[in-house]
């Protein structure tokens, strides 16, 4: 299970990056509020940097949620079905999700091309950093989902959180 080790290896730096980004966001916004209300000045760039960091936190968190099966799902019906049908439905869901991710990647590549050379007003950080977060997360989520679907179909492991054997199907 080489991919399992890859997911573990990938999860640690992502969690660290999210933690650092959250600390920086809170620090920048807090410093800006204190400077604005106490000293009647502020950091012109702090809210813009916090916005960039927030976008990255959201997209990296989505990758972790996919890897750990933490996304919200309704399993009222699916969890009661036989394991074979559960596998089929999970595979179908993954095909749909990866298809949507492909559309997102296509749109993001167009946006990156369209906004080439544009920067934020206060920081001169390229606007495309927003789109890179989405692009990287869409590719990572798609690859993780494809692995999970194949592993679930073949071994019965790495399935969705709702995967549990019904009373009519044996445990894998």
mmCIF file with all atom_site columns, C-alpha atoms in Angstrom:
data_model
loop_
_atom_site.group_PDB
_atom_site.id
_atom_site.type_symbol
_atom_site.label_atom_id
_atom_site.label_alt_id
_atom_site.label_comp_id
_atom_site.label_asym_id
_atom_site.label_entity_id
_atom_site.label_seq_id
_atom_site.pdbx_PDB_ins_code
_atom_site.Cartn_x
_atom_site.Cartn_y
_atom_site.Cartn_z
_atom_site.occupancy
_atom_site.B_iso_or_equiv
_atom_site.pdbx_formal_charge
_atom_site.auth_seq_id
_atom_site.auth_comp_id
_atom_site.auth_asym_id
_atom_site.auth_atom_id
_atom_site.pdbx_PDB_model_num
ATOM 1   C CA . UNK A 1 1   ? 0.000   0.000   0.000   1.00 0.00 ? 1   UNK A CA 1
ATOM 2   C CA . UNK A 1 2   ? 2.432   2.612   -1.232  1.00 0.00 ? 2   UNK A CA 1
ATOM 3   C CA . UNK A 1 3   ? -0.338  5.160   -1.735  1.00 0.00 ? 3   UNK A CA 1
ATOM 4   C CA . UNK A 1 4   ? -1.331  4.908   1.933   1.00 0.00 ? 4   UNK A CA 1
ATOM 5   C CA . UNK A 1 5   ? 2.158   5.977   2.940   1.00 0.00 ? 5   UNK A CA 1
ATOM 6   C CA . UNK A 1 6   ? 1.996   8.751   0.373   1.00 0.00 ? 6   UNK A CA 1
ATOM 7   C CA . UNK A 1 7   ? -1.269  10.013  1.908   1.00 0.00 ? 7   UNK A CA 1
ATOM 8   C CA . UNK A 1 8   ? 0.253   9.928   5.385   1.00 0.00 ? 8   UNK A CA 1
ATOM 9   C CA . UNK A 1 9   ? 3.371   11.692  4.124   1.00 0.00 ? 9   UNK A CA 1
ATOM 10  C CA . UNK A 1 10  ? 1.254   14.298  2.314   1.00 0.00 ? 10  UNK A CA 1
ATOM 11  C CA . UNK A 1 11  ? -1.102  14.853  5.253   1.00 0.00 ? 11  UNK A CA 1
ATOM 12  C CA . UNK A 1 12  ? 1.546   15.988  7.720   1.00 0.00 ? 12  UNK A CA 1
ATOM 13  C CA . UNK A 1 13  ? 2.891   18.964  5.759   1.00 0.00 ? 13  UNK A CA 1
ATOM 14  C CA . UNK A 1 14  ? -0.635  19.944  4.727   1.00 0.00 ? 14  UNK A CA 1
ATOM 15  C CA . UNK A 1 15  ? -1.762  19.980  8.364   1.00 0.00 ? 15  UNK A CA 1
ATOM 16  C CA . UNK A 1 16  ? 1.346   21.959  9.298   1.00 0.00 ? 16  UNK A CA 1
ATOM 17  C CA . UNK A 1 17  ? 0.746   24.466  6.474   1.00 0.00 ? 17  UNK A CA 1
ATOM 18  C CA . UNK A 1 18  ? -2.875  24.892  7.547   1.00 0.00 ? 18  UNK A CA 1
ATOM 19  C CA . UNK A 1 19  ? -1.835  25.480  11.164  1.00 0.00 ? 19  UNK A CA 1
ATOM 20  C CA . UNK A 1 20  ? 0.812   28.033  10.170  1.00 0.00 ? 20  UNK A CA 1
ATOM 21  C CA . UNK A 1 21  ? -1.621  29.787  7.833   1.00 0.00 ? 21  UNK A CA 1
ATOM 22  C CA . UNK A 1 22  ? -4.284  29.993  10.554  1.00 0.00 ? 22  UNK A CA 1
ATOM 23  C CA . UNK A 1 23  ? -1.796  31.437  13.046  1.00 0.00 ? 23  UNK A CA 1
ATOM 24  C CA . UNK A 1 24  ? -0.598  33.992  10.484  1.00 0.00 ? 24  UNK A CA 1
ATOM 25  C CA . UNK A 1 25  ? -4.162  34.939  9.533   1.00 0.00 ? 25  UNK A CA 1
ATOM 26  C CA . UNK A 1 26  ? -5.167  35.538  13.148  1.00 0.00 ? 26  UNK A CA 1
ATOM 27  C CA . UNK A 1 27  ? -1.928  37.395  13.838  1.00 0.00 ? 27  UNK A CA 1
ATOM 28  C CA . UNK A 1 28  ? -2.223  39.691  10.813  1.00 0.00 ? 28  UNK A CA 1
ATOM 29  C CA . UNK A 1 29  ? -5.867  40.514  11.398  1.00 0.00 ? 29  UNK A CA 1
ATOM 30  C CA . UNK A 1 30  ? -5.381  41.018  15.153  1.00 0.00 ? 30  UNK A CA 1
ATOM 31  C CA . UNK A 1 31  ? -2.342  43.258  14.583  1.00 0.00 ? 31  UNK A CA 1
ATOM 32  C CA . UNK A 1 32  ? -4.256  45.267  12.023  1.00 0.00 ? 32  UNK A CA 1
ATOM 33  C CA . UNK A 1 33  ? -7.222  45.748  14.380  1.00 0.00 ? 33  UNK A CA 1
ATOM 34  C CA . UNK A 1 34  ? -4.964  46.822  17.243  1.00 0.00 ? 34  UNK A CA 1
ATOM 35  C CA . UNK A 1 35  ? -3.002  49.214  15.038  1.00 0.00 ? 35  UNK A CA 1
ATOM 36  C CA . UNK A 1 36  ? -6.174  50.655  13.545  1.00 0.00 ? 36  UNK A CA 1
ATOM 37  C CA . UNK A 1 37  ? -8.025  51.290  16.798  1.00 0.00 ? 37  UNK A CA 1
ATOM 38  C CA . UNK A 1 38  ? -5.154  52.037  19.166  1.00 0.00 ? 38  UNK A CA 1
ATOM 39  C CA . UNK A 1 39  ? -2.659  53.839  16.941  1.00 0.00 ? 39  UNK A CA 1
ATOM 40  C CA . UNK A 1 40  ? -5.036  55.020  14.164  1.00 0.00 ? 40  UNK A CA 1
ATOM 41  C CA . UNK A 1 41  ? -2.891  53.367  11.504  1.00 0.00 ? 41  UNK A CA 1
ATOM 42  C CA . UNK A 1 42  ? -2.873  49.909  10.029  1.00 0.00 ? 42  UNK A CA 1
ATOM 43  C CA . UNK A 1 43  ? -1.209  47.344  7.862   1.00 0.00 ? 43  UNK A CA 1
ATOM 44  C CA . UNK A 1 44  ? -2.534  47.912  4.361   1.00 0.00 ? 44  UNK A CA 1
ATOM 45  C CA . UNK A 1 45  ? -1.513  44.448  3.254   1.00 0.00 ? 45  UNK A CA 1
ATOM 46  C CA . UNK A 1 46  ? -2.786  42.351  6.191   1.00 0.00 ? 46  UNK A CA 1
ATOM 47  C CA . UNK A 1 47  ? -6.338  41.706  5.015   1.00 0.00 ? 47  UNK A CA 1
ATOM 48  C CA . UNK A 1 48  ? -5.158  40.823  1.528   1.00 0.00 ? 48  UNK A CA 1
ATOM 49  C CA . UNK A 1 49  ? -2.581  38.339  2.818   1.00 0.00 ? 49  UNK A CA 1
ATOM 50  C CA . UNK A 1 50  ? -5.171  36.907  5.218   1.00 0.00 ? 50  UNK A CA 1
ATOM 51  C CA . UNK A 1 51  ? -7.521  36.401  2.261   1.00 0.00 ? 51  UNK A CA 1
ATOM 52  C CA . UNK A 1 52  ? -4.842  34.513  0.309   1.00 0.00 ? 52  UNK A CA 1
ATOM 53  C CA . UNK A 1 53  ? -4.098  32.362  3.331   1.00 0.00 ? 53  UNK A CA 1
ATOM 54  C CA . UNK A 1 54  ? -7.792  31.670  3.927   1.00 0.00 ? 54  UNK A CA 1
ATOM 55  C CA . UNK A 1 55  ? -8.257  30.429  0.358   1.00 0.00 ? 55  UNK A CA 1
ATOM 56  C CA . UNK A 1 56  ? -5.307  28.059  0.740   1.00 0.00 ? 56  UNK A CA 1
ATOM 57  C CA . UNK A 1 57  ? -6.582  26.831  4.131   1.00 0.00 ? 57  UNK A CA 1
ATOM 58  C CA . UNK A 1 58  ? -9.983  26.024  2.635   1.00 0.00 ? 58  UNK A CA 1
ATOM 59  C CA . UNK A 1 59  ? -8.611  24.142  -0.360  1.00 0.00 ? 59  UNK A CA 1
ATOM 60  C CA . UNK A 1 60  ? -5.927  22.262  1.564   1.00 0.00 ? 60  UNK A CA 1
ATOM 61  C CA . UNK A 1 61  ? -8.529  21.368  4.179   1.00 0.00 ? 61  UNK A CA 1
ATOM 62  C CA . UNK A 1 62  ? -10.708 19.969  1.406   1.00 0.00 ? 62  UNK A CA 1
ATOM 63  C CA . UNK A 1 63  ? -7.871  17.698  0.313   1.00 0.00 ? 63  UNK A CA 1
ATOM 64  C CA . UNK A 1 64  ? -7.515  16.409  3.872   1.00 0.00 ? 64  UNK A CA 1
ATOM 65  C CA . UNK A 1 65  ? -11.269 15.910  4.148   1.00 0.00 ? 65  UNK A CA 1
ATOM 66  C CA . UNK A 1 66  ? -11.277 13.786  0.994   1.00 0.00 ? 66  UNK A CA 1
ATOM 67  C CA . UNK A 1 67  ? -8.288  11.749  2.128   1.00 0.00 ? 67  UNK A CA 1
ATOM 68  C CA . UNK A 1 68  ? -9.846  11.085  5.544   1.00 0.00 ? 68  UNK A CA 1
ATOM 69  C CA . UNK A 1 69  ? -13.441 10.593  4.307   1.00 0.00 ? 69  UNK A CA 1
ATOM 70  C CA . UNK A 1 70  ? -14.627 13.595  6.310   1.00 0.00 ? 70  UNK A CA 1
ATOM 71  C CA . UNK A 1 71  ? -16.927 15.226  3.748   1.00 0.00 ? 71  UNK A CA 1
ATOM 72  C CA . UNK A 1 72  ? -20.595 15.354  4.585   1.00 0.00 ? 72  UNK A CA 1
ATOM 73  C CA . UNK A 1 73  ? -22.678 12.583  3.094   1.00 0.00 ? 73  UNK A CA 1
ATOM 74  C CA . UNK A 1 74  ? -26.125 11.097  3.499   1.00 0.00 ? 74  UNK A CA 1
ATOM 75  C CA . UNK A 1 75  ? -25.925 7.358   4.018   1.00 0.00 ? 75  UNK A CA 1
ATOM 76  C CA . UNK A 1 76  ? -29.463 6.510   5.031   1.00 0.00 ? 76  UNK A CA 1
ATOM 77  C CA . UNK A 1 77  ? -30.039 4.251   2.028   1.00 0.00 ? 77  UNK A CA 1
ATOM 78  C CA . UNK A 1 78  ? -26.575 3.400   0.753   1.00 0.00 ? 78  UNK A CA 1
ATOM 79  C CA . UNK A 1 79  ? -25.326 1.931   4.048   1.00 0.00 ? 79  UNK A CA 1
ATOM 80  C CA . UNK A 1 80  ? -28.139 -0.624  3.974   1.00 0.00 ? 80  UNK A CA 1
ATOM 81  C CA . UNK A 1 81  ? -27.370 -1.926  0.506   1.00 0.00 ? 81  UNK A CA 1
ATOM 82  C CA . UNK A 1 82  ? -25.223 -4.987  -0.236  1.00 0.00 ? 82  UNK A CA 1
ATOM 83  C CA . UNK A 1 83  ? -21.501 -4.327  -0.402  1.00 0.00 ? 83  UNK A CA 1
ATOM 84  C CA . UNK A 1 84  ? -21.357 -4.905  -4.167  1.00 0.00 ? 84  UNK A CA 1
ATOM 85  C CA . UNK A 1 85  ? -23.917 -2.184  -4.817  1.00 0.00 ? 85  UNK A CA 1
ATOM 86  C CA . UNK A 1 86  ? -22.145 0.091   -2.346  1.00 0.00 ? 86  UNK A CA 1
ATOM 87  C CA . UNK A 1 87  ? -18.957 -0.339  -4.384  1.00 0.00 ? 87  UNK A CA 1
ATOM 88  C CA . UNK A 1 88  ? -20.805 0.375   -7.620  1.00 0.00 ? 88  UNK A CA 1
ATOM 89  C CA . UNK A 1 89  ? -22.443 3.522   -6.225  1.00 0.00 ? 89  UNK A CA 1
ATOM 90  C CA . UNK A 1 90  ? -19.166 4.766   -4.762  1.00 0.00 ? 90  UNK A CA 1
ATOM 91  C CA . UNK A 1 91  ? -17.456 4.240   -8.115  1.00 0.00 ? 91  UNK A CA 1
ATOM 92  C CA . UNK A 1 92  ? -20.250 6.144   -9.864  1.00 0.00 ? 92  UNK A CA 1
ATOM 93  C CA . UNK A 1 93  ? -19.986 8.996   -7.351  1.00 0.00 ? 93  UNK A CA 1
ATOM 94  C CA . UNK A 1 94  ? -16.220 9.160   -7.855  1.00 0.00 ? 94  UNK A CA 1
ATOM 95  C CA . UNK A 1 95  ? -16.645 9.293   -11.645 1.00 0.00 ? 95  UNK A CA 1
ATOM 96  C CA . UNK A 1 96  ? -19.046 12.222  -11.229 1.00 0.00 ? 96  UNK A CA 1
ATOM 97  C CA . UNK A 1 97  ? -16.773 14.029  -8.775  1.00 0.00 ? 97  UNK A CA 1
ATOM 98  C CA . UNK A 1 98  ? -13.667 13.552  -10.918 1.00 0.00 ? 98  UNK A CA 1
ATOM 99  C CA . UNK A 1 99  ? -15.645 14.818  -13.924 1.00 0.00 ? 99  UNK A CA 1
ATOM 100 C CA . UNK A 1 100 ? -16.598 17.951  -12.017 1.00 0.00 ? 100 UNK A CA 1
ATOM 101 C CA . UNK A 1 101 ? -12.984 18.338  -10.872 1.00 0.00 ? 101 UNK A CA 1
ATOM 102 C CA . UNK A 1 102 ? -11.879 18.153  -14.519 1.00 0.00 ? 102 UNK A CA 1
ATOM 103 C CA . UNK A 1 103 ? -14.288 20.978  -15.357 1.00 0.00 ? 103 UNK A CA 1
ATOM 104 C CA . UNK A 1 104 ? -12.954 22.974  -12.418 1.00 0.00 ? 104 UNK A CA 1
ATOM 105 C CA . UNK A 1 105 ? -9.354  22.422  -13.560 1.00 0.00 ? 105 UNK A CA 1
ATOM 106 C CA . UNK A 1 106 ? -10.283 23.506  -17.096 1.00 0.00 ? 106 UNK A CA 1
ATOM 107 C CA . UNK A 1 107 ? -11.921 26.672  -15.761 1.00 0.00 ? 107 UNK A CA 1
ATOM 108 C CA . UNK A 1 108 ? -9.033  27.424  -13.441 1.00 0.00 ? 108 UNK A CA 1
ATOM 109 C CA . UNK A 1 109 ? -6.507  27.065  -16.255 1.00 0.00 ? 109 UNK A CA 1
ATOM 110 C CA . UNK A 1 110 ? -8.530  29.593  -18.262 1.00 0.00 ? 110 UNK A CA 1
ATOM 111 C CA . UNK A 1 111 ? -8.657  31.958  -15.289 1.00 0.00 ? 111 UNK A CA 1
ATOM 112 C CA . UNK A 1 112 ? -4.912  31.615  -14.740 1.00 0.00 ? 112 UNK A CA 1
ATOM 113 C CA . UNK A 1 113 ? -4.281  32.536  -18.367 1.00 0.00 ? 113 UNK A CA 1
ATOM 114 C CA . UNK A 1 114 ? -6.789  35.387  -18.252 1.00 0.00 ? 114 UNK A CA 1
ATOM 115 C CA . UNK A 1 115 ? -5.343  36.901  -15.066 1.00 0.00 ? 115 UNK A CA 1
ATOM 116 C CA . UNK A 1 116 ? -1.679  36.490  -15.932 1.00 0.00 ? 116 UNK A CA 1
ATOM 117 C CA . UNK A 1 117 ? 0.254   39.509  -14.723 1.00 0.00 ? 117 UNK A CA 1
ATOM 118 C CA . UNK A 1 118 ? -2.496  40.796  -12.412 1.00 0.00 ? 118 UNK A CA 1
ATOM 119 C CA . UNK A 1 119 ? -1.486  41.381  -8.814  1.00 0.00 ? 119 UNK A CA 1
ATOM 120 C CA . UNK A 1 120 ? -3.158  42.279  -5.556  1.00 0.00 ? 120 UNK A CA 1
ATOM 121 C CA . UNK A 1 121 ? -3.485  46.014  -4.935  1.00 0.00 ? 121 UNK A CA 1
ATOM 122 C CA . UNK A 1 122 ? -1.598  46.113  -1.627  1.00 0.00 ? 122 UNK A CA 1
ATOM 123 C CA . UNK A 1 123 ? 0.922   43.288  -1.889  1.00 0.00 ? 123 UNK A CA 1
ATOM 124 C CA . UNK A 1 124 ? 1.694   42.789  -5.582  1.00 0.00 ? 124 UNK A CA 1
ATOM 125 C CA . UNK A 1 125 ? 1.152   39.065  -4.993  1.00 0.00 ? 125 UNK A CA 1
ATOM 126 C CA . UNK A 1 126 ? -0.181  37.517  -8.223  1.00 0.00 ? 126 UNK A CA 1
ATOM 127 C CA . UNK A 1 127 ? -3.945  37.025  -8.213  1.00 0.00 ? 127 UNK A CA 1
ATOM 128 C CA . UNK A 1 128 ? -3.334  33.583  -9.737  1.00 0.00 ? 128 UNK A CA 1
ATOM 129 C CA . UNK A 1 129 ? -2.336  32.296  -6.288  1.00 0.00 ? 129 UNK A CA 1
ATOM 130 C CA . UNK A 1 130 ? -6.063  31.979  -5.593  1.00 0.00 ? 130 UNK A CA 1
ATOM 131 C CA . UNK A 1 131 ? -6.477  29.773  -8.648  1.00 0.00 ? 131 UNK A CA 1
ATOM 132 C CA . UNK A 1 132 ? -3.372  27.693  -7.960  1.00 0.00 ? 132 UNK A CA 1
ATOM 133 C CA . UNK A 1 133 ? -4.918  26.662  -4.640  1.00 0.00 ? 133 UNK A CA 1
ATOM 134 C CA . UNK A 1 134 ? -7.992  25.352  -6.439  1.00 0.00 ? 134 UNK A CA 1
ATOM 135 C CA . UNK A 1 135 ? -5.957  23.726  -9.187  1.00 0.00 ? 135 UNK A CA 1
ATOM 136 C CA . UNK A 1 136 ? -3.656  21.862  -6.813  1.00 0.00 ? 136 UNK A CA 1
ATOM 137 C CA . UNK A 1 137 ? -6.503  20.741  -4.583  1.00 0.00 ? 137 UNK A CA 1
ATOM 138 C CA . UNK A 1 138 ? -8.647  19.555  -7.509  1.00 0.00 ? 138 UNK A CA 1
ATOM 139 C CA . UNK A 1 139 ? -5.794  17.426  -8.855  1.00 0.00 ? 139 UNK A CA 1
ATOM 140 C CA . UNK A 1 140 ? -4.963  16.023  -5.417  1.00 0.00 ? 140 UNK A CA 1
ATOM 141 C CA . UNK A 1 141 ? -8.604  15.291  -4.564  1.00 0.00 ? 141 UNK A CA 1
ATOM 142 C CA . UNK A 1 142 ? -9.155  13.566  -7.901  1.00 0.00 ? 142 UNK A CA 1
ATOM 143 C CA . UNK A 1 143 ? -6.106  11.345  -7.515  1.00 0.00 ? 143 UNK A CA 1
ATOM 144 C CA . UNK A 1 144 ? -7.051  10.452  -3.933  1.00 0.00 ? 144 UNK A CA 1
ATOM 145 C CA . UNK A 1 145 ? -10.640 9.643   -4.925  1.00 0.00 ? 145 UNK A CA 1
ATOM 146 C CA . UNK A 1 146 ? -9.554  7.492   -7.858  1.00 0.00 ? 146 UNK A CA 1
ATOM 147 C CA . UNK A 1 147 ? -7.227  5.526   -5.581  1.00 0.00 ? 147 UNK A CA 1
ATOM 148 C CA . UNK A 1 148 ? -9.934  5.125   -2.957  1.00 0.00 ? 148 UNK A CA 1
ATOM 149 C CA . UNK A 1 149 ? -12.482 3.932   -5.521  1.00 0.00 ? 149 UNK A CA 1
ATOM 150 C CA . UNK A 1 150 ? -10.109 1.378   -7.029  1.00 0.00 ? 150 UNK A CA 1
ATOM 151 C CA . UNK A 1 151 ? -8.971  0.142   -3.602  1.00 0.00 ? 151 UNK A CA 1
ATOM 152 C CA . UNK A 1 152 ? -12.577 -0.111  -2.390  1.00 0.00 ? 152 UNK A CA 1
ATOM 153 C CA . UNK A 1 153 ? -13.663 -1.986  -5.506  1.00 0.00 ? 153 UNK A CA 1
ATOM 154 C CA . UNK A 1 154 ? -10.789 -4.463  -5.313  1.00 0.00 ? 154 UNK A CA 1
ATOM 155 C CA . UNK A 1 155 ? -10.174 -4.951  -1.593  1.00 0.00 ? 155 UNK A CA 1
ATOM 156 C CA . UNK A 1 156 ? -13.188 -3.413  0.131   1.00 0.00 ? 156 UNK A CA 1
ATOM 157 C CA . UNK A 1 157 ? -10.860 -1.071  2.050   1.00 0.00 ? 157 UNK A CA 1
ATOM 158 C CA . UNK A 1 158 ? -10.521 2.722   1.710   1.00 0.00 ? 158 UNK A CA 1
ATOM 159 C CA . UNK A 1 159 ? -14.202 3.023   0.988   1.00 0.00 ? 159 UNK A CA 1
ATOM 160 C CA . UNK A 1 160 ? -16.357 5.947   1.969   1.00 0.00 ? 160 UNK A CA 1
ATOM 161 C CA . UNK A 1 161 ? -17.237 6.666   5.580   1.00 0.00 ? 161 UNK A CA 1
ATOM 162 C CA . UNK A 1 162 ? -20.710 5.207   5.077   1.00 0.00 ? 162 UNK A CA 1
ATOM 163 C CA . UNK A 1 163 ? -19.284 1.862   3.982   1.00 0.00 ? 163 UNK A CA 1
ATOM 164 C CA . UNK A 1 164 ? -20.425 -0.780  6.332   1.00 0.00 ? 164 UNK A CA 1
ATOM 165 C CA . UNK A 1 165 ? -21.620 -4.219  5.467   1.00 0.00 ? 165 UNK A CA 1
ATOM 166 C CA . UNK A 1 166 ? -25.357 -4.592  5.339   1.00 0.00 ? 166 UNK A CA 1
ATOM 167 C CA . UNK A 1 167 ? -27.138 -7.515  6.958   1.00 0.00 ? 167 UNK A CA 1
ATOM 168 C CA . UNK A 1 168 ? -27.271 -9.195  3.527   1.00 0.00 ? 168 UNK A CA 1
ATOM 169 C CA . UNK A 1 169 ? -23.570 -8.919  2.665   1.00 0.00 ? 169 UNK A CA 1
ATOM 170 C CA . UNK A 1 170 ? -20.498 -10.393 4.343   1.00 0.00 ? 170 UNK A CA 1
ATOM 171 C CA . UNK A 1 171 ? -17.664 -8.290  5.790   1.00 0.00 ? 171 UNK A CA 1
ATOM 172 C CA . UNK A 1 172 ? -14.810 -7.936  3.237   1.00 0.00 ? 172 UNK A CA 1
#
